Amino acid sequence: MQDIQDTSRPATSERLAVVLRRATAETHEAVERLPLMTRLTSPTVTREDYLKYLHALADVYAALEDGLLDALDEEIRNDLGVRRKLPAILKDLAEQGQPHVLRTSAQLAPSGAAAALGGLYVLEGATLGGRVIAKHLRRCLGPVLGSAGFLDFHGKQSAAAWKRFANILDSLPVHGRMDPSEVIAGALATFTAIHRMLESPGAWSAPARADPSPVGLPCRRRRHLRDSVPPTNED
């Protein structure tokens, strides 16, 4: 994992979304290589894999989301268009007959508004990537997937929601409201926290047993999730 202390201050002429994408590439890929994630995106994914993922993500969002959102003032939150995702995860689990019991009450969000903005970049990017995963799972699992409200959080508006978020993200340092170096450090710290939670043994066992569902449908391996984030013009 990349050491957040090695991050240097980006050039102010670069868009922050571009700088963040480059600075977090290594940590992002490390998360995607975790067994929990590779199972979810494999051609032989099962319903049990999906449920394990939802249970693990419920703990991740419980540990991070409130702290990240509460660190920003209401005006910035509204401009970014960010909404809490944990209720959608819990709703998907309830739909699958899998009520979730949180494993930890620890808050892992980095402190400070700029660092929190970097953390939200990570979570919002994951939301965009979730739409790619949802399409893959619908091909592989069919109706047993259910509504997948978390993975398909913004539906057809996913690209528009990301564009709005990225545009506001880019504007804040320009107006002197956020230190880009602190934003990047927050993003890296958030990726590191997510990696640690998803690689732990607890991320592999759902509280209640779920019978795996056979694949039964033609299914292809998805493209790299990091490539699901629309490229940002660096000009």
PDB file of C-alpha atoms in Angstrom:
ATOM      1  CA  MET A   1       0.000   0.000   0.000  1.00  0.00           C
ATOM      2  CA  GLN A   2       1.209   3.470  -0.817  1.00  0.00           C
ATOM      3  CA  ASP A   3       2.407   5.593   2.110  1.00  0.00           C
ATOM      4  CA  ILE A   4       0.281   8.729   2.311  1.00  0.00           C
ATOM      5  CA  GLN A   5       3.245  10.640   3.719  1.00  0.00           C
ATOM      6  CA  ASP A   6       4.993  10.344   0.333  1.00  0.00           C
ATOM      7  CA  THR A   7       2.347  12.456  -1.401  1.00  0.00           C
ATOM      8  CA  SER A   8       3.622  15.759  -2.742  1.00  0.00           C
ATOM      9  CA  ARG A   9       1.505  18.840  -3.330  1.00  0.00           C
ATOM     10  CA  PRO A  10      -0.011  18.724  -6.820  1.00  0.00           C
ATOM     11  CA  ALA A  11       0.381  21.514  -9.331  1.00  0.00           C
ATOM     12  CA  THR A  12      -2.497  23.976  -8.961  1.00  0.00           C
ATOM     13  CA  SER A  13      -3.010  23.987 -12.748  1.00  0.00           C
ATOM     14  CA  GLU A  14      -4.141  20.343 -12.716  1.00  0.00           C
ATOM     15  CA  ARG A  15      -7.691  19.306 -12.029  1.00  0.00           C
ATOM     16  CA  LEU A  16      -7.906  17.708  -8.611  1.00  0.00           C
ATOM     17  CA  ALA A  17      -9.974  14.778  -9.892  1.00  0.00           C
ATOM     18  CA  VAL A  18      -7.162  13.958 -12.337  1.00  0.00           C
ATOM     19  CA  VAL A  19      -4.496  14.219  -9.647  1.00  0.00           C
ATOM     20  CA  LEU A  20      -6.513  12.039  -7.271  1.00  0.00           C
ATOM     21  CA  ARG A  21      -7.050   9.370  -9.898  1.00  0.00           C
ATOM     22  CA  ARG A  22      -3.322   9.151 -10.520  1.00  0.00           C
ATOM     23  CA  ALA A  23      -2.290   9.380  -6.856  1.00  0.00           C
ATOM     24  CA  THR A  24      -4.692   6.646  -5.723  1.00  0.00           C
ATOM     25  CA  ALA A  25      -4.201   4.226  -8.625  1.00  0.00           C
ATOM     26  CA  GLU A  26      -1.973   1.854  -6.640  1.00  0.00           C
ATOM     27  CA  THR A  27      -4.191   1.708  -3.561  1.00  0.00           C
ATOM     28  CA  HIS A  28      -7.317   1.383  -5.689  1.00  0.00           C
ATOM     29  CA  GLU A  29      -5.877  -1.583  -7.554  1.00  0.00           C
ATOM     30  CA  ALA A  30      -4.801  -3.180  -4.260  1.00  0.00           C
ATOM     31  CA  VAL A  31      -8.420  -3.127  -3.065  1.00  0.00           C
ATOM     32  CA  GLU A  32      -9.639  -4.638  -6.341  1.00  0.00           C
ATOM     33  CA  ARG A  33      -7.143  -7.503  -6.000  1.00  0.00           C
ATOM     34  CA  LEU A  34      -8.552  -8.595  -2.633  1.00  0.00           C
ATOM     35  CA  PRO A  35     -10.220 -12.044  -2.733  1.00  0.00           C
ATOM     36  CA  LEU A  36     -13.589 -10.611  -1.692  1.00  0.00           C
ATOM     37  CA  MET A  37     -13.560  -8.320  -4.723  1.00  0.00           C
ATOM     38  CA  THR A  38     -12.166 -10.786  -7.248  1.00  0.00           C
ATOM     39  CA  ARG A  39     -14.849 -13.314  -6.307  1.00  0.00           C
ATOM     40  CA  LEU A  40     -17.573 -10.720  -6.790  1.00  0.00           C
ATOM     41  CA  THR A  41     -16.365  -9.907 -10.289  1.00  0.00           C
ATOM     42  CA  SER A  42     -15.554 -13.439 -11.454  1.00  0.00           C
ATOM     43  CA  PRO A  43     -17.622 -15.371 -14.040  1.00  0.00           C
ATOM     44  CA  THR A  44     -18.456 -17.944 -11.348  1.00  0.00           C
ATOM     45  CA  VAL A  45     -19.740 -15.502  -8.734  1.00  0.00           C
ATOM     46  CA  THR A  46     -22.489 -16.851  -6.438  1.00  0.00           C
ATOM     47  CA  ARG A  47     -25.228 -15.288  -4.362  1.00  0.00           C
ATOM     48  CA  GLU A  48     -23.162 -16.099  -1.280  1.00  0.00           C
ATOM     49  CA  ASP A  49     -20.278 -14.030  -2.682  1.00  0.00           C
ATOM     50  CA  TYR A  50     -22.663 -11.115  -3.188  1.00  0.00           C
ATOM     51  CA  LEU A  51     -24.016 -11.379   0.356  1.00  0.00           C
ATOM     52  CA  LYS A  52     -20.513 -11.501   1.836  1.00  0.00           C
ATOM     53  CA  TYR A  53     -19.694  -8.367  -0.120  1.00  0.00           C
ATOM     54  CA  LEU A  54     -22.780  -6.523   1.153  1.00  0.00           C
ATOM     55  CA  HIS A  55     -22.075  -7.478   4.771  1.00  0.00           C
ATOM     56  CA  ALA A  56     -18.453  -6.342   4.449  1.00  0.00           C
ATOM     57  CA  LEU A  57     -19.429  -3.067   2.771  1.00  0.00           C
ATOM     58  CA  ALA A  58     -22.005  -2.371   5.474  1.00  0.00           C
ATOM     59  CA  ASP A  59     -19.194  -2.380   8.034  1.00  0.00           C
ATOM     60  CA  VAL A  60     -16.985  -0.206   5.804  1.00  0.00           C
ATOM     61  CA  TYR A  61     -19.654   2.430   5.283  1.00  0.00           C
ATOM     62  CA  ALA A  62     -20.673   2.358   8.948  1.00  0.00           C
ATOM     63  CA  ALA A  63     -17.059   3.096   9.891  1.00  0.00           C
ATOM     64  CA  LEU A  64     -16.472   5.831   7.313  1.00  0.00           C
ATOM     65  CA  GLU A  65     -19.539   7.476   5.860  1.00  0.00           C
ATOM     66  CA  ASP A  66     -20.936   9.538   8.724  1.00  0.00           C
ATOM     67  CA  GLY A  67     -17.514  10.850   9.727  1.00  0.00           C
ATOM     68  CA  LEU A  68     -16.705  11.930   6.169  1.00  0.00           C
ATOM     69  CA  LEU A  69     -20.019  13.676   5.607  1.00  0.00           C
ATOM     70  CA  ASP A  70     -20.122  15.336   9.023  1.00  0.00           C
ATOM     71  CA  ALA A  71     -16.661  16.866   8.445  1.00  0.00           C
ATOM     72  CA  LEU A  72     -17.993  18.958   5.542  1.00  0.00           C
ATOM     73  CA  ASP A  73     -20.368  21.863   5.878  1.00  0.00           C
ATOM     74  CA  GLU A  74     -23.885  21.475   4.538  1.00  0.00           C
ATOM     75  CA  GLU A  75     -23.298  23.771   1.559  1.00  0.00           C
ATOM     76  CA  ILE A  76     -20.431  21.664   0.217  1.00  0.00           C
ATOM     77  CA  ARG A  77     -22.328  18.407   0.817  1.00  0.00           C
ATOM     78  CA  ASN A  78     -25.297  19.763  -1.125  1.00  0.00           C
ATOM     79  CA  ASP A  79     -23.082  21.013  -3.958  1.00  0.00           C
ATOM     80  CA  LEU A  80     -21.394  17.618  -4.233  1.00  0.00           C
ATOM     81  CA  GLY A  81     -24.770  15.873  -4.339  1.00  0.00           C
ATOM     82  CA  VAL A  82     -23.600  13.159  -1.932  1.00  0.00           C
ATOM     83  CA  ARG A  83     -26.176  11.012  -0.156  1.00  0.00           C
ATOM     84  CA  ARG A  84     -25.623   8.321   2.457  1.00  0.00           C
ATOM     85  CA  LYS A  85     -25.217   4.842   0.971  1.00  0.00           C
ATOM     86  CA  LEU A  86     -25.389   2.684   4.126  1.00  0.00           C
ATOM     87  CA  PRO A  87     -29.223   2.657   4.167  1.00  0.00           C
ATOM     88  CA  ALA A  88     -29.194   1.249   0.617  1.00  0.00           C
ATOM     89  CA  ILE A  89     -26.777  -1.533   1.650  1.00  0.00           C
ATOM     90  CA  LEU A  90     -28.935  -2.470   4.638  1.00  0.00           C
ATOM     91  CA  LYS A  91     -32.065  -2.434   2.454  1.00  0.00           C
ATOM     92  CA  ASP A  92     -30.420  -4.801  -0.059  1.00  0.00           C
ATOM     93  CA  LEU A  93     -29.460  -7.164   2.760  1.00  0.00           C
ATOM     94  CA  ALA A  94     -32.982  -7.080   4.200  1.00  0.00           C
ATOM     95  CA  GLU A  95     -34.359  -7.861   0.748  1.00  0.00           C
ATOM     96  CA  GLN A  96     -32.116 -10.941   0.711  1.00  0.00           C
ATOM     97  CA  GLY A  97     -33.312 -11.992   4.169  1.00  0.00           C
ATOM     98  CA  GLN A  98     -29.941 -11.033   5.663  1.00  0.00           C
ATOM     99  CA  PRO A  99     -30.290  -8.439   8.461  1.00  0.00           C
ATOM    100  CA  HIS A 100     -26.866  -7.008   9.247  1.00  0.00           C
ATOM    101  CA  VAL A 101     -25.265  -6.771  12.680  1.00  0.00           C
ATOM    102  CA  LEU A 102     -22.404  -4.272  12.701  1.00  0.00           C
ATOM    103  CA  ARG A 103     -19.113  -5.835  13.789  1.00  0.00           C
ATOM    104  CA  THR A 104     -17.509  -2.625  14.996  1.00  0.00           C
ATOM    105  CA  SER A 105     -18.506   0.849  16.139  1.00  0.00           C
ATOM    106  CA  ALA A 106     -15.074   2.324  15.392  1.00  0.00           C
ATOM    107  CA  GLN A 107     -15.027   5.464  13.240  1.00  0.00           C
ATOM    108  CA  LEU A 108     -12.159   5.293  10.729  1.00  0.00           C
ATOM    109  CA  ALA A 109     -12.770   8.444   8.672  1.00  0.00           C
ATOM    110  CA  PRO A 110      -9.773  10.787   8.336  1.00  0.00           C
ATOM    111  CA  SER A 111     -10.222  14.054  10.219  1.00  0.00           C
ATOM    112  CA  GLY A 112     -10.529  17.494   8.676  1.00  0.00           C
ATOM    113  CA  ALA A 113     -12.693  18.805   5.858  1.00  0.00           C
ATOM    114  CA  ALA A 114     -10.063  18.427   3.113  1.00  0.00           C
ATOM    115  CA  ALA A 115      -9.220  14.857   4.119  1.00  0.00           C
ATOM    116  CA  ALA A 116     -12.932  14.044   4.298  1.00  0.00           C
ATOM    117  CA  LEU A 117     -13.369  15.360   0.769  1.00  0.00           C
ATOM    118  CA  GLY A 118     -10.682  12.907  -0.359  1.00  0.00           C
ATOM    119  CA  GLY A 119     -12.481  10.115   1.454  1.00  0.00           C
ATOM    120  CA  LEU A 120     -15.739  10.956  -0.281  1.00  0.00           C
ATOM    121  CA  TYR A 121     -13.911  10.847  -3.610  1.00  0.00           C
ATOM    122  CA  VAL A 122     -13.147   7.202  -2.816  1.00  0.00           C
ATOM    123  CA  LEU A 123     -16.715   6.327  -1.833  1.00  0.00           C
ATOM    124  CA  GLU A 124     -18.295   8.144  -4.770  1.00  0.00           C
ATOM    125  CA  GLY A 125     -15.881   6.499  -7.186  1.00  0.00           C
ATOM    126  CA  ALA A 126     -16.869   3.148  -5.708  1.00  0.00           C
ATOM    127  CA  THR A 127     -20.519   4.020  -6.317  1.00  0.00           C
ATOM    128  CA  LEU A 128     -19.779   4.635  -9.980  1.00  0.00           C
ATOM    129  CA  GLY A 129     -17.845   1.372 -10.201  1.00  0.00           C
ATOM    130  CA  GLY A 130     -20.778  -0.359  -8.487  1.00  0.00           C
ATOM    131  CA  ARG A 131     -22.918   0.107 -11.577  1.00  0.00           C
ATOM    132  CA  VAL A 132     -20.383  -1.954 -13.556  1.00  0.00           C
ATOM    133  CA  ILE A 133     -20.513  -4.684 -10.896  1.00  0.00           C
ATOM    134  CA  ALA A 134     -24.331  -4.630 -10.901  1.00  0.00           C
ATOM    135  CA  LYS A 135     -24.435  -5.274 -14.652  1.00  0.00           C
ATOM    136  CA  HIS A 136     -21.992  -8.168 -14.243  1.00  0.00           C
ATOM    137  CA  LEU A 137     -24.025  -9.701 -11.410  1.00  0.00           C
ATOM    138  CA  ARG A 138     -27.290  -9.403 -13.314  1.00  0.00           C
ATOM    139  CA  ARG A 139     -25.732 -11.394 -16.145  1.00  0.00           C
ATOM    140  CA  CYS A 140     -24.374 -14.031 -13.780  1.00  0.00           C
ATOM    141  CA  LEU A 141     -27.062 -14.339 -11.079  1.00  0.00           C
ATOM    142  CA  GLY A 142     -30.219 -13.203 -12.790  1.00  0.00           C
ATOM    143  CA  PRO A 143     -33.321 -12.422 -10.661  1.00  0.00           C
ATOM    144  CA  VAL A 144     -31.733 -13.726  -7.442  1.00  0.00           C
ATOM    145  CA  LEU A 145     -29.670 -10.518  -7.360  1.00  0.00           C
ATOM    146  CA  GLY A 146     -32.751  -8.507  -6.429  1.00  0.00           C
ATOM    147  CA  SER A 147     -32.860  -4.731  -6.777  1.00  0.00           C
ATOM    148  CA  ALA A 148     -29.140  -4.114  -6.028  1.00  0.00           C
ATOM    149  CA  GLY A 149     -30.008  -0.628  -4.834  1.00  0.00           C
ATOM    150  CA  PHE A 150     -26.543   0.024  -3.436  1.00  0.00           C
ATOM    151  CA  LEU A 151     -24.538  -1.114  -6.444  1.00  0.00           C
ATOM    152  CA  ASP A 152     -26.892   0.686  -8.808  1.00  0.00           C
ATOM    153  CA  PHE A 153     -27.341   3.656  -6.471  1.00  0.00           C
ATOM    154  CA  HIS A 154     -27.692   6.401  -9.099  1.00  0.00           C
ATOM    155  CA  GLY A 155     -29.055   4.167 -11.867  1.00  0.00           C
ATOM    156  CA  LYS A 156     -28.893   5.788 -15.277  1.00  0.00           C
ATOM    157  CA  GLN A 157     -27.780   9.043 -13.651  1.00  0.00           C
ATOM    158  CA  SER A 158     -24.475   7.535 -12.456  1.00  0.00           C
ATOM    159  CA  ALA A 159     -22.302   9.374 -14.992  1.00  0.00           C
ATOM    160  CA  ALA A 160     -24.114  12.668 -14.388  1.00  0.00           C
ATOM    161  CA  ALA A 161     -23.782  12.298 -10.599  1.00  0.00           C
ATOM    162  CA  TRP A 162     -20.057  11.615 -10.924  1.00  0.00           C
ATOM    163  CA  LYS A 163     -19.567  14.599 -13.258  1.00  0.00           C
ATOM    164  CA  ARG A 164     -21.286  16.870 -10.753  1.00  0.00           C
ATOM    165  CA  PHE A 165     -19.156  15.549  -7.913  1.00  0.00           C
ATOM    166  CA  ALA A 166     -15.903  15.864  -9.885  1.00  0.00           C
ATOM    167  CA  ASN A 167     -16.688  19.409 -11.026  1.00  0.00           C
ATOM    168  CA  ILE A 168     -17.302  20.598  -7.464  1.00  0.00           C
ATOM    169  CA  LEU A 169     -14.241  18.672  -6.280  1.00  0.00           C
ATOM    170  CA  ASP A 170     -12.110  20.493  -8.863  1.00  0.00           C
ATOM    171  CA  SER A 171     -13.527  23.899  -7.941  1.00  0.00           C
ATOM    172  CA  LEU A 172     -12.856  23.852  -4.196  1.00  0.00           C
ATOM    173  CA  PRO A 173      -9.026  24.157  -4.287  1.00  0.00           C
ATOM    174  CA  VAL A 174      -9.276  26.806  -7.016  1.00  0.00           C
ATOM    175  CA  HIS A 175     -11.281  28.974  -4.638  1.00  0.00           C
ATOM    176  CA  GLY A 176      -8.879  28.302  -1.770  1.00  0.00           C
ATOM    177  CA  ARG A 177     -11.364  26.226   0.198  1.00  0.00           C
ATOM    178  CA  MET A 178      -9.353  22.979   0.326  1.00  0.00           C
ATOM    179  CA  ASP A 179      -5.645  22.071   0.369  1.00  0.00           C
ATOM    180  CA  PRO A 180      -5.130  19.551  -2.478  1.00  0.00           C
ATOM    181  CA  SER A 181      -2.393  17.717  -0.561  1.00  0.00           C
ATOM    182  CA  GLU A 182      -4.752  17.125   2.357  1.00  0.00           C
ATOM    183  CA  VAL A 183      -7.486  15.929  -0.006  1.00  0.00           C
ATOM    184  CA  ILE A 184      -5.093  13.391  -1.544  1.00  0.00           C
ATOM    185  CA  ALA A 185      -3.889  12.247   1.878  1.00  0.00           C
ATOM    186  CA  GLY A 186      -7.504  11.713   2.931  1.00  0.00           C
ATOM    187  CA  ALA A 187      -8.238   9.646  -0.174  1.00  0.00           C
ATOM    188  CA  LEU A 188      -5.209   7.450   0.409  1.00  0.00           C
ATOM    189  CA  ALA A 189      -6.037   7.029   4.099  1.00  0.00           C
ATOM    190  CA  THR A 190      -9.579   6.008   3.180  1.00  0.00           C
ATOM    191  CA  PHE A 191      -8.401   3.448   0.614  1.00  0.00           C
ATOM    192  CA  THR A 192      -6.006   2.072   3.235  1.00  0.00           C
ATOM    193  CA  ALA A 193      -8.809   1.747   5.806  1.00  0.00           C
ATOM    194  CA  ILE A 194     -11.046  -0.004   3.278  1.00  0.00           C
ATOM    195  CA  HIS A 195      -8.253  -2.386   2.303  1.00  0.00           C
ATOM    196  CA  ARG A 196      -7.622  -3.342   5.926  1.00  0.00           C
ATOM    197  CA  MET A 197     -11.312  -3.982   6.586  1.00  0.00           C
ATOM    198  CA  LEU A 198     -11.911  -6.023   3.437  1.00  0.00           C
ATOM    199  CA  GLU A 199      -8.798  -8.171   3.814  1.00  0.00           C
ATOM    200  CA  SER A 200      -9.678  -9.145   7.392  1.00  0.00           C
ATOM    201  CA  PRO A 201     -11.079 -12.646   8.052  1.00  0.00           C
ATOM    202  CA  GLY A 202     -14.360 -11.102   9.194  1.00  0.00           C
ATOM    203  CA  ALA A 203     -14.989  -9.801   5.685  1.00  0.00           C
ATOM    204  CA  TRP A 204     -15.355 -13.394   4.519  1.00  0.00           C
ATOM    205  CA  SER A 205     -18.147 -14.686   6.753  1.00  0.00           C
ATOM    206  CA  ALA A 206     -21.707 -13.421   6.624  1.00  0.00           C
ATOM    207  CA  PRO A 207     -23.615 -13.673   9.935  1.00  0.00           C
ATOM    208  CA  ALA A 208     -26.167 -16.056   8.432  1.00  0.00           C
ATOM    209  CA  ARG A 209     -25.531 -18.850   5.943  1.00  0.00           C
ATOM    210  CA  ALA A 210     -26.643 -18.231   2.372  1.00  0.00           C
ATOM    211  CA  ASP A 211     -26.922 -21.053  -0.131  1.00  0.00           C
ATOM    212  CA  PRO A 212     -24.843 -20.344  -3.212  1.00  0.00           C
ATOM    213  CA  SER A 213     -26.866 -19.852  -6.357  1.00  0.00           C
ATOM    214  CA  PRO A 214     -25.610 -21.565  -9.509  1.00  0.00           C
ATOM    215  CA  VAL A 215     -24.380 -19.276 -12.227  1.00  0.00           C
ATOM    216  CA  GLY A 216     -26.745 -20.615 -14.871  1.00  0.00           C
ATOM    217  CA  LEU A 217     -26.384 -17.605 -17.192  1.00  0.00           C
ATOM    218  CA  PRO A 218     -23.747 -16.617 -19.761  1.00  0.00           C
ATOM    219  CA  CYS A 219     -21.295 -14.426 -17.951  1.00  0.00           C
ATOM    220  CA  ARG A 220     -18.095 -12.586 -18.820  1.00  0.00           C
ATOM    221  CA  ARG A 221     -15.402 -11.163 -16.596  1.00  0.00           C
ATOM    222  CA  ARG A 222     -15.942  -7.435 -16.126  1.00  0.00           C
ATOM    223  CA  ARG A 223     -13.490  -4.768 -17.206  1.00  0.00           C
ATOM    224  CA  HIS A 224     -11.163  -3.253 -14.635  1.00  0.00           C
ATOM    225  CA  LEU A 225     -13.325  -1.267 -12.200  1.00  0.00           C
ATOM    226  CA  ARG A 226     -10.875   1.607 -12.046  1.00  0.00           C
ATOM    227  CA  ASP A 227     -11.558   2.123 -15.752  1.00  0.00           C
ATOM    228  CA  SER A 228     -15.270   2.605 -15.005  1.00  0.00           C
ATOM    229  CA  VAL A 229     -14.539   6.110 -13.710  1.00  0.00           C
ATOM    230  CA  PRO A 230     -14.929   8.410 -16.712  1.00  0.00           C
ATOM    231  CA  PRO A 231     -11.563   9.871 -17.758  1.00  0.00           C
ATOM    232  CA  THR A 232     -11.200  13.517 -16.876  1.00  0.00           C
ATOM    233  CA  ASN A 233      -9.838  15.887 -19.485  1.00  0.00           C
ATOM    234  CA  GLU A 234      -6.421  16.965 -18.250  1.00  0.00           C
ATOM    235  CA  ASP A 235      -6.221  20.036 -20.477  1.00  0.00           C
TER     236      ASP A 235
END
